[in-house]
């Protein structure tokens, strides 16, 4: 603005309401940002955010310069770009996939396809994209689909070096993984993986901006399910934190995507479904996540599932492991079998933790397995062999 439009001025009253995150701006830049909006140099993101600390792509930077040059010459600015095109030009249809089943819907407590028939999704979760993103590559996702999965979960950690520390890079990785799942006809869970940041309210603004953008990007695609808070934990309550968070994010997603299935967590690492059952979030096509690890959790949590179903709460096991809850130990295949038989008997969908070659027992691949597949039995860990064998159960 100093170089090209030094005379431009904005008007606080007229411009600031257009900038959703105005309060995040450093005061030294108020005048320049208001002038940039007023002269059409900047439009902000589709949800109205300026994001002062985010990075720009080369294309975005070029548009700003073009707009400034046009404003200088008294010409109208370049119109704001259309939202990124929905991907998947060529989809390989698969048994149980989205091309066969279409938009999902929740009927009673049962996940169902567009025709209203019960459907069960089974597949793998990525590990943290910031650490094992190579196992969420198009090759890895295609290999998982080739092994019989009809679901993939993109676990985008918020803490621990994830989205909150590198939003642009993590968003790009997550979107690339979702696009790859769509190209493979899989249903795909886009997971806002809170963990060390136990209270979802701590970063509700970031979550709202992220889901607004993603729900717009995938608004025409039936494949995508949104998991809005992996595992609330620590000093959080259902009524005071998780439910208000869910209400906010559900309404953000619904503004763009009126019917996509939304998965909602609960306190105690998404085990307190009894609290949600007593006080559910209003809306359609909402399901509640229950996470278990076969070496740690058993009959008591299964009892909670039956109680919750009896109260009409739809349940989705978006993460489970054959290990202990710390991701190691075991593996506990007998207990895992009891669990999966229980889920099968109730038509409950699941996603296993995790598709990576880390040396921990919950990892589905052995250290050194090729990230892009294909995998045979020798590449799969004990846990991986078990999980993969149950995709069709
Ligand atoms: C674990 C990973 C492990 C990582 C740890 C902390 O397996 O490699 O060091 O997270 O980031 C969950 C979480 C999931 C955990 C998993 C196993 O959703 O992120 O992954 N787990 O501990 N909830 C219960 C267990």
Short mmCIF file of C-alpha atoms and ligand atoms in Angstrom, two decimals:
data_model
loop_
_atom_site.label_atom_id
_atom_site.label_comp_id
_atom_site.label_asym_id
_atom_site.label_seq_id
_atom_site.Cartn_x
_atom_site.Cartn_y
_atom_site.Cartn_z
CA UNK A 1 0.00 0.00 0.00
CA UNK A 2 2.87 2.37 0.78
CA UNK A 3 4.48 1.79 -2.60
CA UNK A 4 1.49 1.76 -4.92
CA UNK A 5 -1.38 3.51 -3.16
CA UNK A 6 0.13 5.84 -0.58
CA UNK A 7 -2.90 8.16 -0.73
CA UNK A 8 -5.53 5.42 -0.22
CA UNK A 9 -7.58 5.62 2.96
CA UNK A 10 -10.10 3.30 4.48
CA UNK A 11 -12.92 4.04 6.83
CA UNK A 12 -12.92 2.12 10.09
CA UNK A 13 -16.71 2.05 10.42
CA UNK A 14 -17.23 0.86 6.84
CA UNK A 15 -14.42 -1.66 6.51
CA UNK A 16 -13.77 -3.27 9.89
CA UNK A 17 -17.07 -5.21 10.06
CA UNK A 18 -16.06 -6.95 6.81
CA UNK A 19 -12.88 -8.28 8.44
CA UNK A 20 -13.93 -11.13 10.67
CA UNK A 21 -10.64 -11.40 12.52
CA UNK A 22 -10.03 -7.66 12.75
CA UNK A 23 -9.10 -8.03 16.41
CA UNK A 24 -6.17 -10.26 15.42
CA UNK A 25 -4.51 -7.40 13.52
CA UNK A 26 -1.52 -5.56 14.86
CA UNK A 27 -2.63 -1.93 15.37
CA UNK A 28 0.32 -0.61 13.40
CA UNK A 29 -1.30 -1.99 10.24
CA UNK A 30 -4.91 -0.92 10.77
CA UNK A 31 -4.72 1.99 8.31
CA UNK A 32 -3.04 0.03 5.54
CA UNK A 33 -5.41 -2.93 5.88
CA UNK A 34 -8.53 -0.74 5.95
CA UNK A 35 -7.26 1.13 2.89
CA UNK A 36 -6.50 -2.16 1.12
CA UNK A 37 -10.05 -3.40 1.67
CA UNK A 38 -11.57 -0.04 0.73
CA UNK A 39 -9.66 0.15 -2.55
CA UNK A 40 -10.38 -3.47 -3.49
CA UNK A 41 -6.78 -4.65 -3.17
CA UNK A 42 -7.77 -7.34 -0.66
CA UNK A 43 -11.01 -9.28 -0.29
CA UNK A 44 -10.05 -11.62 2.54
CA UNK A 45 -10.75 -15.31 2.68
CA UNK A 46 -14.20 -16.65 1.73
CA UNK A 47 -15.23 -16.54 5.39
CA UNK A 48 -14.16 -12.90 5.67
CA UNK A 49 -10.88 -13.45 7.55
CA UNK A 50 -7.71 -11.50 6.81
CA UNK A 51 -5.37 -13.86 8.73
CA UNK A 52 -2.52 -11.45 9.40
CA UNK A 53 -0.10 -14.23 10.32
CA UNK A 54 -0.86 -16.62 7.49
CA UNK A 55 1.29 -17.00 4.39
CA UNK A 56 0.34 -16.02 0.83
CA UNK A 57 0.73 -18.17 -2.25
CA UNK A 58 2.56 -16.64 -5.21
CA UNK A 59 -0.75 -16.44 -7.05
CA UNK A 60 -2.36 -14.53 -4.18
CA UNK A 61 0.55 -12.12 -3.99
CA UNK A 62 0.28 -11.50 -7.75
CA UNK A 63 -3.42 -10.74 -7.40
CA UNK A 64 -2.70 -8.18 -4.68
CA UNK A 65 -0.18 -6.41 -6.90
CA UNK A 66 -2.53 -6.52 -9.88
CA UNK A 67 -5.35 -5.10 -7.79
CA UNK A 68 -3.14 -2.34 -6.44
CA UNK A 69 -1.99 -1.45 -9.97
CA UNK A 70 -5.59 -1.36 -11.18
CA UNK A 71 -6.68 0.79 -8.28
CA UNK A 72 -3.79 3.13 -9.09
CA UNK A 73 -5.01 3.38 -12.69
CA UNK A 74 -8.61 3.80 -11.54
CA UNK A 75 -9.73 0.42 -12.89
CA UNK A 76 -11.92 -2.09 -11.05
CA UNK A 77 -10.06 -4.83 -9.13
CA UNK A 78 -9.75 -8.43 -10.25
CA UNK A 79 -12.90 -10.16 -9.01
CA UNK A 80 -12.32 -12.31 -5.98
CA UNK A 81 -11.31 -15.79 -7.10
CA UNK A 82 -13.88 -18.56 -7.08
CA UNK A 83 -13.39 -21.12 -4.32
CA UNK A 84 -10.93 -23.87 -5.13
CA UNK A 85 -12.55 -26.33 -7.52
CA UNK A 86 -13.77 -29.55 -6.03
CA UNK A 87 -11.31 -32.26 -6.96
CA UNK A 88 -11.74 -35.79 -8.29
CA UNK A 89 -11.84 -35.45 -12.04
CA UNK A 90 -11.44 -39.21 -12.37
CA UNK A 91 -12.75 -41.54 -9.71
CA UNK A 92 -12.12 -45.25 -9.61
CA UNK A 93 -15.42 -46.78 -8.43
CA UNK A 94 -15.06 -49.34 -5.64
CA UNK A 95 -17.34 -51.73 -3.83
CA UNK A 96 -18.88 -49.94 -0.84
CA UNK A 97 -17.53 -46.60 -1.99
CA UNK A 98 -19.08 -43.18 -2.38
CA UNK A 99 -19.99 -43.53 -6.06
CA UNK A 100 -22.17 -46.50 -5.12
CA UNK A 101 -23.65 -45.08 -1.90
CA UNK A 102 -23.77 -41.32 -2.37
CA UNK A 103 -24.53 -38.84 0.40
CA UNK A 104 -24.66 -40.50 3.79
CA UNK A 105 -27.49 -39.91 6.22
CA UNK A 106 -28.17 -40.91 9.80
CA UNK A 107 -31.46 -42.76 10.22
CA UNK A 108 -32.23 -43.30 13.88
CA UNK A 109 -28.83 -44.39 15.17
CA UNK A 110 -27.75 -46.09 11.93
CA UNK A 111 -25.43 -44.65 9.33
CA UNK A 112 -27.17 -45.13 5.99
CA UNK A 113 -26.49 -44.47 2.33
CA UNK A 114 -28.37 -42.08 0.07
CA UNK A 115 -31.02 -44.74 -0.59
CA UNK A 116 -31.63 -45.13 3.15
CA UNK A 117 -29.97 -48.55 3.39
CA UNK A 118 -27.65 -49.26 6.35
CA UNK A 119 -23.97 -48.85 5.53
CA UNK A 120 -20.86 -49.65 7.57
CA UNK A 121 -17.61 -47.83 6.88
CA UNK A 122 -14.31 -49.45 7.84
CA UNK A 123 -10.83 -48.22 7.25
CA UNK A 124 -7.65 -46.69 8.60
CA UNK A 125 -6.68 -43.44 10.23
CA UNK A 126 -3.47 -41.72 9.29
CA UNK A 127 -1.00 -40.97 12.09
CA UNK A 128 -0.22 -37.26 12.63
CA UNK A 129 0.21 -35.63 9.21
CA UNK A 130 3.08 -33.52 10.58
CA UNK A 131 5.09 -36.67 11.33
CA UNK A 132 3.87 -39.42 9.00
CA UNK A 133 2.30 -37.46 6.17
CA UNK A 134 3.99 -39.77 3.65
CA UNK A 135 1.51 -42.48 4.71
CA UNK A 136 -1.39 -40.21 3.71
CA UNK A 137 -0.08 -39.91 0.15
CA UNK A 138 -2.22 -40.81 -2.88
CA UNK A 139 -0.27 -44.09 -3.13
CA UNK A 140 -0.82 -45.00 0.53
CA UNK A 141 -4.51 -44.17 0.33
CA UNK A 142 -4.97 -46.16 -2.89
CA UNK A 143 -3.14 -49.12 -1.31
CA UNK A 144 -5.46 -49.00 1.72
CA UNK A 145 -8.48 -48.95 -0.59
CA UNK A 146 -7.01 -51.87 -2.57
CA UNK A 147 -6.91 -53.84 0.70
CA UNK A 148 -10.68 -53.40 1.06
CA UNK A 149 -11.23 -50.26 3.14
CA UNK A 150 -14.02 -47.88 2.19
CA UNK A 151 -12.95 -45.21 4.69
CA UNK A 152 -9.82 -43.18 5.40
CA UNK A 153 -9.28 -40.72 8.26
CA UNK A 154 -7.04 -37.72 7.86
CA UNK A 155 -5.72 -37.00 11.38
CA UNK A 156 -4.61 -33.38 11.34
CA UNK A 157 -3.11 -32.70 14.77
CA UNK A 158 -3.68 -29.19 16.00
CA UNK A 159 -0.94 -29.24 18.69
CA UNK A 160 2.45 -30.96 18.76
CA UNK A 161 3.75 -29.15 15.67
CA UNK A 162 0.52 -29.57 13.72
CA UNK A 163 -1.98 -27.06 12.29
CA UNK A 164 -1.61 -24.38 14.96
CA UNK A 165 2.13 -24.05 14.27
CA UNK A 166 2.02 -24.38 10.47
CA UNK A 167 -1.53 -23.77 9.24
CA UNK A 168 -0.87 -23.33 5.53
CA UNK A 169 1.30 -26.42 5.20
CA UNK A 170 -1.01 -28.63 7.28
CA UNK A 171 -4.14 -27.45 5.50
CA UNK A 172 -2.51 -28.24 2.15
CA UNK A 173 -1.51 -31.72 3.34
CA UNK A 174 -4.93 -32.47 4.77
CA UNK A 175 -6.71 -31.29 1.61
CA UNK A 176 -4.34 -33.33 -0.58
CA UNK A 177 -5.13 -36.44 1.47
CA UNK A 178 -8.89 -35.79 1.28
CA UNK A 179 -8.59 -35.28 -2.48
CA UNK A 180 -6.70 -38.59 -2.81
CA UNK A 181 -9.37 -40.41 -0.81
CA UNK A 182 -12.06 -38.93 -3.04
CA UNK A 183 -10.16 -39.99 -6.16
CA UNK A 184 -10.18 -43.52 -4.71
CA UNK A 185 -13.94 -43.43 -4.06
CA UNK A 186 -13.40 -43.69 -0.29
CA UNK A 187 -15.38 -41.93 2.35
CA UNK A 188 -12.98 -39.73 4.26
CA UNK A 189 -12.99 -38.23 7.74
CA UNK A 190 -11.35 -34.84 8.06
CA UNK A 191 -10.23 -34.90 11.71
CA UNK A 192 -9.37 -31.77 13.75
CA UNK A 193 -7.07 -33.82 15.98
CA UNK A 194 -7.01 -32.04 19.32
CA UNK A 195 -5.06 -34.00 21.94
CA UNK A 196 -2.43 -32.04 23.92
CA UNK A 197 -4.77 -29.05 23.54
CA UNK A 198 -7.51 -30.80 25.50
CA UNK A 199 -10.22 -28.13 25.41
CA UNK A 200 -11.66 -27.57 21.92
CA UNK A 201 -12.70 -24.06 22.96
CA UNK A 202 -9.02 -23.10 23.25
CA UNK A 203 -8.80 -22.74 19.46
CA UNK A 204 -12.43 -22.44 18.43
CA UNK A 205 -11.74 -19.51 16.09
CA UNK A 206 -9.08 -21.41 14.20
CA UNK A 207 -11.39 -24.42 13.98
CA UNK A 208 -14.27 -22.30 12.70
CA UNK A 209 -12.14 -20.73 9.96
CA UNK A 210 -10.71 -24.13 8.98
CA UNK A 211 -14.06 -25.90 8.77
CA UNK A 212 -15.70 -22.98 6.95
CA UNK A 213 -13.08 -23.22 4.25
CA UNK A 214 -13.14 -27.01 4.02
CA UNK A 215 -16.94 -27.31 4.06
CA UNK A 216 -17.06 -24.84 1.21
CA UNK A 217 -14.33 -26.62 -0.73
CA UNK A 218 -16.08 -29.99 -0.41
CA UNK A 219 -19.68 -28.81 -0.46
CA UNK A 220 -20.58 -30.81 -3.58
CA UNK A 221 -18.70 -33.98 -2.62
CA UNK A 222 -20.54 -36.77 -0.77
CA UNK A 223 -17.31 -38.43 0.47
CA UNK A 224 -16.35 -36.11 3.32
CA UNK A 225 -17.26 -36.50 7.01
CA UNK A 226 -16.11 -33.85 9.45
CA UNK A 227 -14.71 -34.88 12.86
CA UNK A 228 -14.64 -31.63 14.74
CA UNK A 229 -12.67 -32.50 17.90
CA UNK A 230 -10.71 -35.73 18.13
CA UNK A 231 -10.43 -36.13 21.90
CA UNK A 232 -11.36 -33.47 24.43
CA UNK A 233 -9.55 -34.24 27.68
CA UNK A 234 -8.37 -32.70 30.95
CA UNK A 235 -10.39 -29.99 32.57
CA UNK A 236 -13.30 -29.89 30.10
CA UNK A 237 -17.01 -30.40 30.54
CA UNK A 238 -19.66 -31.46 28.05
CA UNK A 239 -22.13 -28.71 28.89
CA UNK A 240 -19.59 -25.91 29.34
CA UNK A 241 -17.03 -26.61 26.61
CA UNK A 242 -17.59 -29.45 24.15
CA UNK A 243 -21.28 -28.97 23.44
CA UNK A 244 -21.03 -25.19 22.86
CA UNK A 245 -17.99 -25.82 20.66
CA UNK A 246 -19.91 -28.44 18.69
CA UNK A 247 -22.90 -26.13 18.25
CA UNK A 248 -20.66 -23.41 16.86
CA UNK A 249 -18.73 -25.65 14.46
CA UNK A 250 -21.83 -27.54 13.31
CA UNK A 251 -23.42 -24.24 12.32
CA UNK A 252 -20.24 -23.14 10.53
CA UNK A 253 -20.18 -26.38 8.51
CA UNK A 254 -23.91 -26.31 7.85
CA UNK A 255 -23.64 -22.85 6.28
CA UNK A 256 -21.87 -24.53 3.34
CA UNK A 257 -22.65 -28.22 3.64
CA UNK A 258 -26.24 -28.80 4.65
CA UNK A 259 -26.07 -32.57 5.04
CA UNK A 260 -22.52 -33.93 5.43
CA UNK A 261 -22.16 -36.22 8.46
CA UNK A 262 -20.46 -34.48 11.40
CA UNK A 263 -18.71 -36.49 14.13
CA UNK A 264 -18.66 -35.04 17.63
CA UNK A 265 -16.25 -36.01 20.44
CA UNK A 266 -16.79 -35.92 24.19
CA UNK A 267 -14.72 -35.43 27.37
CA UNK A 268 -12.28 -38.12 28.61
CA UNK A 269 -10.75 -38.74 25.18
CA UNK A 270 -14.14 -39.25 23.51
CA UNK A 271 -15.40 -41.82 25.97
CA UNK A 272 -18.10 -39.78 27.74
CA UNK A 273 -20.87 -40.50 25.26
CA UNK A 274 -23.28 -40.87 28.19
CA UNK A 275 -23.00 -37.10 28.72
CA UNK A 276 -23.83 -36.46 25.07
CA UNK A 277 -26.69 -38.98 25.18
CA UNK A 278 -28.26 -37.05 28.05
CA UNK A 279 -27.83 -33.70 26.32
CA UNK A 280 -27.27 -34.06 22.56
CA UNK A 281 -26.49 -31.33 20.05
CA UNK A 282 -29.45 -30.24 17.92
CA UNK A 283 -29.31 -31.04 14.21
CA UNK A 284 -29.41 -33.78 11.60
CA UNK A 285 -26.70 -36.16 10.43
CA UNK A 286 -24.72 -35.78 13.64
CA UNK A 287 -22.92 -38.77 15.16
CA UNK A 288 -20.86 -39.13 18.33
CA UNK A 289 -17.42 -40.69 18.45
CA UNK A 290 -16.34 -43.39 20.86
CA UNK A 291 -12.62 -44.22 20.90
CA UNK A 292 -11.22 -47.38 22.45
CA UNK A 293 -7.93 -49.26 22.76
CA UNK A 294 -8.34 -53.01 23.20
CA UNK A 295 -5.59 -53.31 25.84
CA UNK A 296 -7.17 -50.65 28.06
CA UNK A 297 -10.92 -50.48 27.44
CA UNK A 298 -13.51 -53.23 27.52
CA UNK A 299 -16.97 -54.17 28.71
CA UNK A 300 -17.63 -50.90 30.53
CA UNK A 301 -17.27 -48.81 27.39
CA UNK A 302 -19.25 -51.30 25.36
CA UNK A 303 -22.01 -50.94 27.92
CA UNK A 304 -21.91 -47.19 27.38
CA UNK A 305 -22.40 -47.71 23.65
CA UNK A 306 -25.50 -49.84 24.24
CA UNK A 307 -26.92 -47.32 26.71
CA UNK A 308 -26.26 -44.47 24.29
CA UNK A 309 -27.85 -46.33 21.35
CA UNK A 310 -30.86 -47.09 23.50
CA UNK A 311 -31.23 -43.36 24.10
CA UNK A 312 -31.06 -42.74 20.35
CA UNK A 313 -27.47 -41.47 20.13
CA UNK A 314 -25.76 -42.46 16.83
CA UNK A 315 -22.23 -43.79 17.50
CA UNK A 316 -19.18 -43.86 15.22
CA UNK A 317 -15.86 -45.43 16.34
CA UNK A 318 -13.60 -43.04 14.44
CA UNK A 319 -10.48 -44.33 16.20
CA UNK A 320 -9.52 -47.56 17.91
CA UNK A 321 -6.36 -49.55 18.43
CA UNK A 322 -5.27 -53.10 19.21
CA UNK A 323 -2.71 -51.70 21.69
CA UNK A 324 -3.03 -50.00 25.06
CA UNK A 325 -4.32 -46.44 25.07
CA UNK A 326 -0.76 -45.09 24.89
CA UNK A 327 -0.38 -46.62 21.42
CA UNK A 328 2.03 -49.35 22.64
CA UNK A 329 1.88 -52.72 24.37
CA UNK A 330 0.15 -55.91 23.33
CA UNK A 331 -1.23 -56.32 20.82
CA UNK A 332 -4.50 -57.46 22.33
CA UNK A 333 -6.11 -59.28 19.44
CA UNK A 334 -8.55 -61.38 21.44
CA UNK A 335 -9.97 -58.31 23.10
CA UNK A 336 -9.98 -56.52 19.73
CA UNK A 337 -11.98 -59.36 18.24
CA UNK A 338 -14.62 -59.08 20.97
CA UNK A 339 -14.81 -55.38 20.21
CA UNK A 340 -15.15 -55.72 16.44
CA UNK A 341 -17.77 -58.48 16.73
CA UNK A 342 -19.69 -56.16 19.06
CA UNK A 343 -19.47 -53.28 16.54
CA UNK A 344 -20.43 -55.53 13.62
CA UNK A 345 -23.50 -56.77 15.46
CA UNK A 346 -24.64 -53.16 15.79
CA UNK A 347 -23.65 -51.90 12.34
CA UNK A 348 -21.16 -49.43 13.80
CA UNK A 349 -18.49 -47.96 11.52
CA UNK A 350 -14.82 -47.79 12.52
CA UNK A 351 -11.38 -46.50 11.70
CA UNK A 352 -8.17 -48.11 13.01
CA UNK A 353 -5.17 -46.29 14.47
CA UNK A 354 -2.85 -45.93 12.61
CA UNK A 355 -1.47 -46.18 9.09
CA UNK A 356 2.26 -45.60 9.53
CA UNK A 357 5.48 -47.54 10.11
CA UNK A 358 6.38 -46.06 13.50
CA UNK A 359 7.90 -48.55 15.85
CA UNK A 360 4.92 -48.80 18.20
CA UNK A 361 2.52 -51.72 18.34
CA UNK A 362 -0.53 -49.74 17.18
CA UNK A 363 1.17 -48.91 13.85
CA UNK A 364 -0.30 -50.99 11.03
CA UNK A 365 2.92 -51.17 9.00
CA UNK A 366 6.31 -52.52 9.93
CA UNK A 367 9.25 -50.09 10.05
CA UNK A 368 10.50 -49.50 6.52
CA UNK A 369 7.27 -50.46 4.72
CA UNK A 370 7.02 -48.53 1.43
CA UNK A 371 4.84 -45.43 2.01
CA UNK A 372 3.10 -45.72 -1.35
CA UNK A 373 2.36 -49.44 -1.11
CA UNK A 374 1.47 -51.91 -2.35
CA UNK A 375 1.69 -53.90 0.86
CA UNK A 376 1.69 -57.64 1.36
CA UNK A 377 1.50 -59.52 4.65
CA UNK A 378 5.23 -59.01 5.22
CA UNK A 379 4.77 -55.23 5.34
CA UNK A 380 1.88 -55.33 7.77
CA UNK A 381 2.44 -55.44 11.54
CA UNK A 382 0.46 -57.83 13.71
CA UNK A 383 -2.02 -55.06 14.32
CA UNK A 384 -2.19 -54.16 10.64
CA UNK A 385 -2.81 -57.76 9.59
CA UNK A 386 -5.68 -58.00 12.04
CA UNK A 387 -7.28 -54.69 11.12
CA UNK A 388 -6.95 -55.19 7.37
CA UNK A 389 -8.49 -58.67 7.68
CA UNK A 390 -11.60 -57.11 9.22
CA UNK A 391 -12.41 -54.48 6.60
CA UNK A 392 -14.99 -56.83 5.11
CA UNK A 393 -16.21 -58.42 8.34
C1 LIG B 1 -0.45 -41.39 19.72
C2 LIG B 1 0.56 -41.92 18.72
C3 LIG B 1 1.95 -41.70 19.25
C4 LIG B 1 2.13 -40.23 19.59
C5 LIG B 1 1.05 -39.79 20.58
C6 LIG B 1 1.11 -38.33 20.93
O1 LIG B 1 0.31 -43.30 18.48
O2 LIG B 1 2.91 -42.13 18.29
O3 LIG B 1 3.41 -40.04 20.19
O4 LIG B 1 -0.22 -40.04 20.01
O5 LIG B 1 0.85 -37.53 19.82
C7 LIG B 1 -5.36 -41.40 21.04
C8 LIG B 1 -5.07 -40.25 20.15
C9 LIG B 1 -3.89 -40.54 19.24
C10 LIG B 1 -2.82 -41.33 19.98
C11 LIG B 1 -3.42 -42.69 20.33
C12 LIG B 1 -2.43 -43.65 20.98
O6 LIG B 1 -6.19 -39.85 19.40
O7 LIG B 1 -3.39 -39.31 18.77
O8 LIG B 1 -1.73 -41.50 19.12
N1 LIG B 1 -4.58 -42.47 21.17
O9 LIG B 1 -1.95 -43.13 22.18
N2 LIG B 1 -6.37 -41.51 21.86
C13 LIG B 1 -6.26 -42.65 22.56
C14 LIG B 1 -5.10 -43.29 22.13
#
